[in-house]
Coordinates of C-alpha atoms in Angstrom, one line a residue:
M1 CA 0.0 0.0 0.0
S2 CA 1.5 3.4 -1.0
L3 CA 1.9 6.3 1.4
N4 CA -0.6 8.4 -0.7
D5 CA -3.1 5.6 -0.6
K6 CA -2.9 5.4 3.2
K7 CA -3.3 9.1 3.6
I8 CA -6.4 9.2 1.4
R9 CA -8.0 6.3 3.2
S10 CA -7.2 7.9 6.6
V11 CA -8.8 11.2 5.6
A12 CA -11.8 9.4 4.2
L13 CA -12.3 7.5 7.4
L14 CA -11.9 10.6 9.4
L15 CA -14.6 12.4 7.4
I16 CA -16.9 9.3 7.6
D17 CA -16.5 9.2 11.4
L18 CA -17.2 13.0 11.6
L19 CA -20.4 12.4 9.7
S20 CA -21.3 9.6 12.0
L21 CA -20.8 11.8 15.1
G22 CA -22.8 14.6 13.7
L23 CA -25.7 12.3 12.7
S24 CA -25.5 10.6 16.1
Y25 CA -25.8 13.9 18.0
L26 CA -28.8 15.0 15.9
L27 CA -30.5 11.6 16.4
S28 CA -29.9 11.6 20.1
Y29 CA -31.1 15.2 20.5
V30 CA -34.3 14.7 18.5
L31 CA -35.0 11.4 20.3
L32 CA -34.4 12.8 23.8
H33 CA -35.7 16.3 23.4
D34 CA -38.6 16.0 20.9
A35 CA -39.7 12.4 21.1
L36 CA -39.2 11.4 24.8
G37 CA -38.8 14.8 26.5
L38 CA -36.0 13.5 28.6
L39 CA -33.4 16.2 27.8
L40 CA -33.3 19.0 30.3
P41 CA -33.7 22.6 29.0
Y42 CA -30.0 23.5 29.0
G43 CA -30.4 26.5 26.6
A44 CA -28.9 27.2 23.2
E45 CA -25.6 28.5 24.5
A46 CA -25.0 25.4 26.6
M47 CA -25.8 23.1 23.7
R48 CA -23.4 25.1 21.4
E49 CA -20.7 24.7 23.9
Y50 CA -21.5 21.0 24.2
I51 CA -21.2 20.5 20.4
L52 CA -17.8 22.3 20.4
I53 CA -16.5 20.1 23.2
L54 CA -18.0 17.0 21.5
F55 CA -16.0 17.5 18.3
M56 CA -12.9 18.5 20.3
S57 CA -13.2 15.2 22.1
F58 CA -13.5 13.4 18.8
F59 CA -10.2 14.8 17.5
I60 CA -8.4 14.0 20.7
A61 CA -9.8 10.5 20.7
S62 CA -8.8 10.1 17.0
L63 CA -5.2 11.1 17.9
I64 CA -5.1 8.6 20.8
Q65 CA -6.7 5.8 18.8
P66 CA -6.8 6.5 15.1
Q67 CA -9.1 4.4 13.0
S68 CA -7.1 1.7 11.2
N69 CA -6.8 1.6 7.4
D70 CA -7.6 -2.1 7.8
T71 CA -11.3 -1.1 8.1
V72 CA -11.8 -2.0 4.4
L73 CA -10.3 -5.4 5.0
R74 CA -12.3 -6.4 8.1
T75 CA -15.6 -8.2 8.3
F76 CA -18.6 -6.5 9.9
S77 CA -18.2 -8.5 13.1
G78 CA -14.5 -7.7 13.1
E79 CA -15.2 -4.0 12.9
I80 CA -17.4 -3.9 16.0
P81 CA -14.7 -4.3 18.7
P82 CA -12.5 -1.4 17.5
V83 CA -15.6 0.8 17.0
L84 CA -16.7 0.1 20.6
R85 CA -13.3 0.8 22.0
F86 CA -13.1 4.1 20.1
N87 CA -16.5 5.2 21.4
V88 CA -15.7 4.3 25.0
L89 CA -12.6 6.5 24.7
L90 CA -14.7 9.2 23.0
V91 CA -17.2 9.3 25.8
A92 CA -14.5 9.3 28.5
V93 CA -12.6 12.2 26.9
L94 CA -16.0 14.0 26.5
A95 CA -16.8 13.6 30.2
V96 CA -13.4 14.9 31.2
L97 CA -13.6 18.0 29.0
L98 CA -17.2 18.7 30.1
L99 CA -16.0 18.5 33.7
L100 CA -13.0 20.8 33.0
F101 CA -15.2 23.4 31.2
K102 CA -17.9 23.0 34.0
S103 CA -20.6 22.4 31.4
P104 CA -24.1 21.8 32.7
V105 CA -24.7 19.1 30.1
L106 CA -22.4 16.9 32.1
D107 CA -25.5 15.9 34.2
S108 CA -27.3 14.4 31.2
R109 CA -26.8 10.6 31.5
Y110 CA -29.4 10.0 28.8
L111 CA -27.4 12.1 26.2
F112 CA -24.2 10.2 27.1
V113 CA -25.8 6.8 26.7
S114 CA -27.8 7.6 23.5
L115 CA -24.8 9.3 21.9
F116 CA -22.6 6.3 22.6
L117 CA -25.1 3.7 21.3
A118 CA -26.0 5.8 18.2
N119 CA -22.4 6.6 17.2
A120 CA -21.3 3.0 17.7
A121 CA -24.1 1.7 15.5
L122 CA -23.7 4.4 12.9
M123 CA -19.9 4.1 12.7
S124 CA -20.2 0.3 12.2
L125 CA -22.8 0.8 9.5
L126 CA -20.9 3.6 7.7
H127 CA -17.7 1.6 7.8
A128 CA -19.5 -1.4 6.3
L129 CA -20.9 0.8 3.5
Y130 CA -17.5 2.4 2.9
R131 CA -16.0 -1.1 2.8
R132 CA -18.6 -2.2 0.4
F133 CA -18.1 0.8 -1.8
M134 CA -14.3 0.3 -1.9
L135 CA -14.7 -3.4 -2.6
H136 CA -16.9 -2.9 -5.6
R137 CA -15.4 0.4 -6.8
F138 CA -12.8 -1.2 -9.0
D139 CA -14.8 -4.2 -10.2
G140 CA -14.8 -4.4 -14.0
T141 CA -12.3 -1.5 -14.3
D142 CA -8.8 -1.4 -15.5
A143 CA -7.7 0.1 -12.2
A144 CA -8.0 -3.2 -10.3
R145 CA -4.8 -5.3 -9.9
L146 CA -5.3 -8.7 -11.6
I147 CA -3.9 -11.4 -9.3
E148 CA -3.4 -15.1 -9.7
I149 CA -3.2 -17.4 -6.7
V150 CA -1.1 -20.5 -6.3
T151 CA -2.0 -22.5 -3.2
T152 CA -3.2 -25.9 -2.0
K153 CA -6.8 -27.2 -2.0
E154 CA -6.8 -27.1 1.8
R155 CA -5.8 -23.4 2.0
A156 CA -7.7 -22.1 -1.0
G157 CA -10.9 -21.1 0.9
E158 CA -9.0 -19.1 3.5
V159 CA -6.7 -17.4 1.1
L160 CA -9.4 -16.5 -1.4
S161 CA -11.6 -15.1 1.4
A162 CA -8.7 -12.9 2.6
V163 CA -7.8 -11.6 -0.9
R164 CA -11.4 -10.8 -1.8
R165 CA -11.5 -8.3 1.1
D166 CA -8.8 -6.3 -0.7
Y167 CA -10.7 -3.8 -2.9
R168 CA -7.5 -3.1 -4.9
R169 CA -7.3 -6.6 -6.4
K170 CA -9.3 -8.9 -8.6
I171 CA -8.7 -12.6 -8.6
V172 CA -8.3 -14.0 -12.2
G173 CA -7.9 -17.7 -11.1
V174 CA -6.3 -20.3 -8.8
A175 CA -3.6 -22.8 -9.6
L176 CA -3.5 -25.7 -7.1
L177 CA -0.6 -27.8 -6.0
G178 CA -1.4 -31.5 -6.4
E179 CA -4.4 -32.8 -8.3
A180 CA -6.6 -30.1 -9.7
P181 CA -9.9 -30.3 -11.6
E182 CA -9.8 -29.4 -15.3
G183 CA -11.8 -26.1 -15.6
G184 CA -14.5 -25.4 -13.1
T185 CA -14.1 -23.3 -10.1
I186 CA -12.4 -23.4 -6.7
C187 CA -14.3 -21.5 -3.9
G188 CA -16.0 -19.4 -6.6
A189 CA -12.8 -18.6 -8.5
P190 CA -11.7 -20.1 -11.9
C191 CA -9.5 -23.1 -11.6
L192 CA -6.4 -22.7 -13.7
G193 CA -5.3 -26.3 -13.3
S194 CA -2.3 -27.8 -11.5
A195 CA 0.7 -25.7 -10.4
D196 CA 3.0 -28.8 -10.2
D197 CA 4.5 -28.1 -13.6
P198 CA 6.7 -25.0 -13.2
E199 CA 7.0 -24.5 -17.0
A200 CA 3.2 -24.6 -17.5
L201 CA 2.8 -22.1 -14.6
V202 CA 5.2 -19.7 -16.1
Q203 CA 3.6 -20.0 -19.6
G204 CA 0.1 -19.4 -18.1
V205 CA 1.2 -16.2 -16.3
T206 CA 3.1 -15.0 -19.4
R207 CA 0.2 -15.6 -21.8
E208 CA -2.6 -14.2 -19.7
A209 CA -3.5 -10.8 -18.3
V210 CA -1.9 -11.0 -14.8
D211 CA -0.4 -8.1 -12.7
E212 CA 0.5 -10.1 -9.6
I213 CA 0.8 -13.6 -8.4
L214 CA 0.4 -14.8 -4.8
F215 CA 2.1 -18.0 -3.6
C216 CA 0.5 -19.5 -0.5
V217 CA 2.2 -22.9 -0.5
P218 CA 4.3 -25.0 1.9
Y219 CA 8.0 -24.1 2.3
E220 CA 9.1 -27.2 0.4
A221 CA 7.0 -26.2 -2.6
L222 CA 8.6 -22.8 -2.7
L223 CA 12.0 -24.5 -3.1
T224 CA 10.6 -26.5 -6.0
L225 CA 9.1 -23.5 -7.7
G226 CA 12.1 -21.2 -7.1
D227 CA 13.2 -21.0 -10.7
A228 CA 9.6 -20.5 -11.9
I229 CA 9.1 -17.7 -9.4
A230 CA 12.3 -16.0 -10.6
E231 CA 11.2 -16.3 -14.2
I232 CA 7.7 -14.9 -13.4
E233 CA 9.3 -11.9 -11.6
S234 CA 11.5 -11.3 -14.7
A235 CA 8.3 -11.0 -16.7
G236 CA 7.4 -7.8 -14.8
V237 CA 4.7 -9.6 -12.7
V238 CA 4.7 -8.7 -9.0
V239 CA 5.4 -11.8 -6.9
H240 CA 3.9 -12.2 -3.4
L241 CA 5.1 -14.9 -1.1
Y242 CA 2.8 -15.6 1.9
V243 CA 4.9 -16.1 5.0
P244 CA 2.7 -17.5 7.8
M245 CA 5.4 -16.7 10.5
L246 CA 4.7 -13.0 9.8
D247 CA 1.1 -13.3 11.0
R248 CA 2.0 -11.8 14.4
F249 CA 3.3 -8.7 12.6
A250 CA 0.2 -8.1 10.5
G251 CA -0.2 -4.6 11.8
A252 CA 3.4 -3.6 10.8
E253 CA 2.8 -2.6 7.2
Q254 CA 6.3 -1.2 6.9
A255 CA 7.7 -4.7 7.4
A256 CA 5.4 -6.6 5.0
T257 CA 3.1 -5.9 2.1
M258 CA -0.5 -6.7 2.7
V259 CA -2.6 -8.7 0.2
G260 CA -6.1 -8.8 1.7
G261 CA -5.4 -9.6 5.3
L262 CA -2.3 -11.6 4.6
P263 CA 1.2 -10.4 5.4
V264 CA 3.5 -11.2 2.4
M265 CA 7.0 -10.5 1.2
S266 CA 6.9 -8.9 -2.2
F267 CA 9.4 -8.2 -4.9
A268 CA 9.2 -7.0 -8.4
A269 CA 11.6 -6.0 -11.2
K270 CA 10.5 -2.4 -11.1
T271 CA 7.6 -0.5 -9.6
H272 CA 6.5 3.2 -9.9
A273 CA 4.8 5.4 -7.3
P274 CA 1.0 5.5 -7.9
G275 CA 1.0 9.3 -7.6
A276 CA 3.6 9.6 -10.4
L277 CA 1.6 7.2 -12.6
A278 CA -1.5 9.2 -11.9
L279 CA 0.3 12.3 -13.2
K280 CA 1.3 10.4 -16.3
R281 CA -2.3 9.4 -16.9
L282 CA -3.4 13.1 -16.4
F283 CA -0.8 14.2 -18.9
D284 CA -2.0 11.5 -21.3
I285 CA -5.6 12.7 -21.0
L286 CA -4.7 16.4 -21.5
I287 CA -2.3 16.0 -24.4
G288 CA -4.3 13.1 -25.9
G289 CA -7.5 15.1 -25.9
L290 CA -5.7 18.0 -27.6
G291 CA -4.0 15.7 -30.1
L292 CA -7.4 14.1 -31.0
M293 CA -9.0 17.5 -31.7
L294 CA -6.1 18.6 -33.8
S295 CA -6.1 15.3 -35.7
V296 CA -9.7 15.7 -37.0
P297 CA -8.9 18.2 -39.8
V298 CA -5.8 16.3 -40.7
I299 CA -7.7 13.0 -41.0
A300 CA -10.4 14.8 -43.1
L301 CA -7.7 16.2 -45.4
V302 CA -6.1 12.8 -46.1
A303 CA -9.4 10.8 -46.2
L304 CA -10.2 11.6 -49.8
P305 CA -6.9 10.6 -51.5
L306 CA -6.6 7.5 -49.2
L307 CA -10.1 6.2 -50.1
A308 CA -9.7 7.2 -53.8
E309 CA -6.5 5.1 -54.2
S310 CA -7.9 1.8 -52.7
R311 CA -11.3 0.6 -51.8
G312 CA -11.9 -0.2 -48.1
P313 CA -12.6 1.5 -44.8
L314 CA -10.9 4.8 -43.7
F315 CA -9.8 3.3 -40.3
F316 CA -8.1 0.1 -39.6
S317 CA -8.5 -1.7 -36.2
Q318 CA -6.6 -4.6 -34.9
T319 CA -6.3 -6.6 -31.6
R320 CA -3.1 -5.8 -29.8
I321 CA -1.9 -6.8 -26.3
G322 CA -1.5 -4.0 -23.8
R323 CA -0.5 -3.7 -20.1
N324 CA 0.4 -7.0 -18.6
G325 CA -1.4 -9.0 -21.3
R326 CA -4.7 -7.0 -21.6
P327 CA -6.1 -7.2 -25.1
F328 CA -7.5 -4.1 -26.7
R329 CA -8.4 -2.8 -30.2
I330 CA -5.9 -0.3 -31.6
Y331 CA -7.0 2.2 -34.3
K332 CA -5.0 3.6 -37.2
L333 CA -5.7 5.2 -40.6
R334 CA -5.6 2.4 -43.1
S335 CA -2.3 2.5 -44.9
M336 CA -2.5 -0.9 -46.6
Y337 CA -4.7 -2.7 -49.1
V338 CA -7.7 -4.5 -47.6
D339 CA -6.1 -7.9 -48.1
A340 CA -2.9 -7.0 -46.2
E341 CA -3.5 -9.4 -43.3
A342 CA -4.2 -12.4 -45.6
R343 CA -1.0 -11.6 -47.6
K344 CA 1.3 -11.5 -44.5
A345 CA 2.0 -15.2 -44.5
E346 CA 3.6 -15.1 -47.9
L347 CA 5.9 -12.3 -46.9
L348 CA 7.1 -13.8 -43.6
E349 CA 10.4 -15.1 -45.3
K350 CA 11.2 -11.5 -46.2
N351 CA 10.9 -10.3 -42.6
E352 CA 13.9 -8.0 -41.8
M353 CA 13.4 -8.2 -38.0
Q354 CA 15.1 -10.9 -35.9
G355 CA 12.6 -12.2 -33.4
L356 CA 9.0 -11.7 -32.6
M357 CA 8.3 -8.7 -34.8
F358 CA 7.4 -8.3 -38.5
K359 CA 8.8 -5.4 -40.6
I360 CA 10.0 -5.0 -44.2
K361 CA 11.0 -1.7 -45.7
K362 CA 9.3 -2.1 -49.1
D363 CA 6.2 -3.8 -48.0
P364 CA 4.0 -4.3 -51.2
R365 CA 0.9 -4.2 -49.1
I366 CA 1.3 -0.5 -48.4
T367 CA -0.5 1.9 -50.7
K368 CA 1.2 5.0 -52.1
V369 CA -0.8 7.3 -49.9
G370 CA -0.1 4.9 -47.0
R371 CA 3.6 5.3 -47.5
I372 CA 3.2 9.1 -47.0
L373 CA 1.0 8.5 -44.0
R374 CA 3.6 6.2 -42.4
A375 CA 6.5 8.5 -43.2
T376 CA 4.8 11.4 -41.4
S377 CA 3.2 9.1 -38.8
I378 CA -0.3 10.5 -39.7
D379 CA -1.6 7.0 -39.8
E380 CA -1.2 6.8 -36.0
L381 CA -3.3 9.9 -35.2
P382 CA -6.4 7.8 -34.3
Q383 CA -4.4 6.3 -31.5
F384 CA -5.1 9.4 -29.5
F385 CA -8.5 7.8 -29.0
N386 CA -6.8 4.8 -27.5
V387 CA -4.9 7.1 -25.2
L388 CA -8.1 8.7 -23.9
R389 CA -9.7 5.3 -23.4
G390 CA -6.7 4.3 -21.2
D391 CA -5.6 1.4 -23.5
M392 CA -2.4 3.3 -24.4
S393 CA -0.2 6.1 -23.2
L394 CA 1.5 8.8 -25.3
V395 CA 4.9 7.2 -24.5
G396 CA 5.6 3.5 -23.9
P397 CA 6.5 0.2 -25.6
R398 CA 4.7 -0.6 -28.8
P399 CA 1.9 -3.2 -28.3
P400 CA 2.5 -6.6 -29.9
L401 CA 0.1 -8.6 -32.0
R402 CA -1.6 -11.6 -30.3
D403 CA 0.4 -14.2 -32.3
E404 CA 3.6 -12.4 -31.3
F405 CA 2.6 -12.2 -27.7
D406 CA 1.7 -15.9 -27.7
Q407 CA 5.4 -16.7 -28.5
Y408 CA 6.8 -14.5 -25.7
L409 CA 9.4 -15.8 -23.3
A410 CA 8.7 -14.8 -19.7
R411 CA 11.4 -12.1 -19.8
Y412 CA 9.8 -10.4 -22.8
K413 CA 6.5 -9.8 -21.0
R414 CA 8.1 -7.2 -18.7
R415 CA 8.1 -4.8 -21.6
L416 CA 4.3 -4.7 -21.2
S417 CA 4.4 -3.9 -17.5
M418 CA 3.5 -0.3 -18.4
R419 CA 0.8 0.9 -20.8
P420 CA 2.0 0.7 -24.4
G421 CA 2.6 4.0 -26.2
I422 CA 2.1 5.8 -29.5
T423 CA 5.8 6.5 -29.4
G424 CA 8.7 5.3 -27.3
L425 CA 12.4 4.9 -26.8
W426 CA 12.7 2.5 -29.7
Q427 CA 10.9 4.8 -32.2
V428 CA 13.3 7.7 -31.4
S429 CA 16.4 5.5 -31.4
G430 CA 16.4 4.9 -35.1
R431 CA 14.0 2.0 -35.3
N432 CA 15.0 1.3 -38.9
Q433 CA 18.5 0.4 -37.5
V434 CA 17.2 -1.7 -34.6
L435 CA 16.3 -5.0 -36.3
N436 CA 16.7 -7.4 -33.4
F437 CA 13.7 -7.9 -31.1
D438 CA 16.0 -8.5 -28.1
D439 CA 17.3 -4.9 -28.7
V440 CA 13.8 -3.6 -28.9
V441 CA 13.1 -5.3 -25.5
R442 CA 16.3 -3.8 -24.1
L443 CA 15.2 -0.3 -25.1
D444 CA 11.7 -0.9 -23.7
L445 CA 13.0 -2.1 -20.4
A446 CA 15.5 0.8 -20.2
Y447 CA 12.5 3.1 -20.6
I448 CA 10.5 1.3 -17.9
D449 CA 13.5 1.3 -15.4
R450 CA 14.3 4.9 -16.0
W451 CA 10.8 6.2 -16.5
S452 CA 9.9 9.7 -15.3
L453 CA 7.6 12.5 -16.6
L454 CA 10.7 14.3 -17.8
L455 CA 11.8 11.3 -19.8
D456 CA 8.3 11.2 -21.4
L457 CA 8.6 14.8 -22.4
K458 CA 12.1 14.3 -23.9
I459 CA 10.8 11.4 -26.0
L460 CA 7.8 13.4 -27.2
I461 CA 10.1 16.2 -28.3
R462 CA 12.4 13.8 -30.0
T463 CA 9.4 12.2 -31.7
V464 CA 8.3 15.5 -33.1
L465 CA 11.8 16.1 -34.6
V466 CA 11.8 12.5 -36.1
V467 CA 8.4 13.2 -37.7
I468 CA 9.5 16.5 -39.1
R469 CA 12.6 14.8 -40.7
C470 CA 10.3 11.9 -41.8
S471 CA 13.0 9.5 -40.5
G472 CA 12.7 6.3 -38.6
S473 CA 9.4 5.2 -40.2

């Protein structure tokens, strides 16, 4: 959990608890004063002083016993004890302050009891609603971290239950040690088969959309899976190892990463601060939106000659593989004849790239207008739409085709640990001269490891210069 994430959740819980306290006071006042007539006539000034002291007591109690960020990970029954402890402390601080300020409201036992009961009930309810909101907020969105679990049949239920309480993660499936059913589900999650074959485990993680993998297995199994774990980590997938002996330190988040309610040791080839990635996304939206608006007249200008030269649609779409294996549709201006995909097989022997990419300089499938579009990169203008959708970024590795991705080694997948981009380090490093796919991967990993907003800006400026010179296409 990042520092920013913890701060945001702490502020959210503080505001929720303030709301609970305010509603509890109103409910208690209306019940005792209007409904039952049990509240003595203290007067407006005394009640204003009471409200001020009440909220002062709240902040003091919050400093003494701050609400834990684990609220979103606890069950409803698990939330009741800390809520009761907080409200006992709140009432105790309130009583002391009322006594020090010599407030007449100190005599109202009914107000004390009703406020305690109402706030304990409302806090528990609001925390449950907050937890439910956070758990379902990321469902079906690209923001959720896709996690695969490797465990035993005996531990599956407990582990899945714990991970499901973590709103930031979405379970894509479970691989079991030992005999595993083909297909079907394990405790409501898709069964991915047996984890006994390390090579198959690595291939499964490499081929599918997975951001993280959690190993909750006996120590002996970790020794057997050591090489597979190292290879998965090299693919850019975050690896979590559940260490049961750390259970006693579950509250020490600085010492262990938390996945659901489980303390784990985590390691990854490279990670970036969520705040920095959020700024990158904001930059993509601002510049991508501007780029899309400026692209409209350019696309309208080239549409007529493009359609006049060859019959077919103006736009070309194709399935590509994005961040950590997520498929998406990429959009470009059509620069080839309509039968280009069918003719690719007969041109494979002329491929000038070494490895899992296809490129030939004088591709006969490209139209005359298409060559101009490619030389000026105008054919890629519709990808600003992909940037706005979140499939791509302005800067990042180029997304591979599905058949290329299916042949990836584990170490190749790490180039997809960031969103693919319209441009990137490869494009501005003389891509016509970089003909080995391993060199492409090297440049992409260098970008990921060195990434910063300043590096993105430098690559964008270099891209503009490359386009102006019509080089590197």
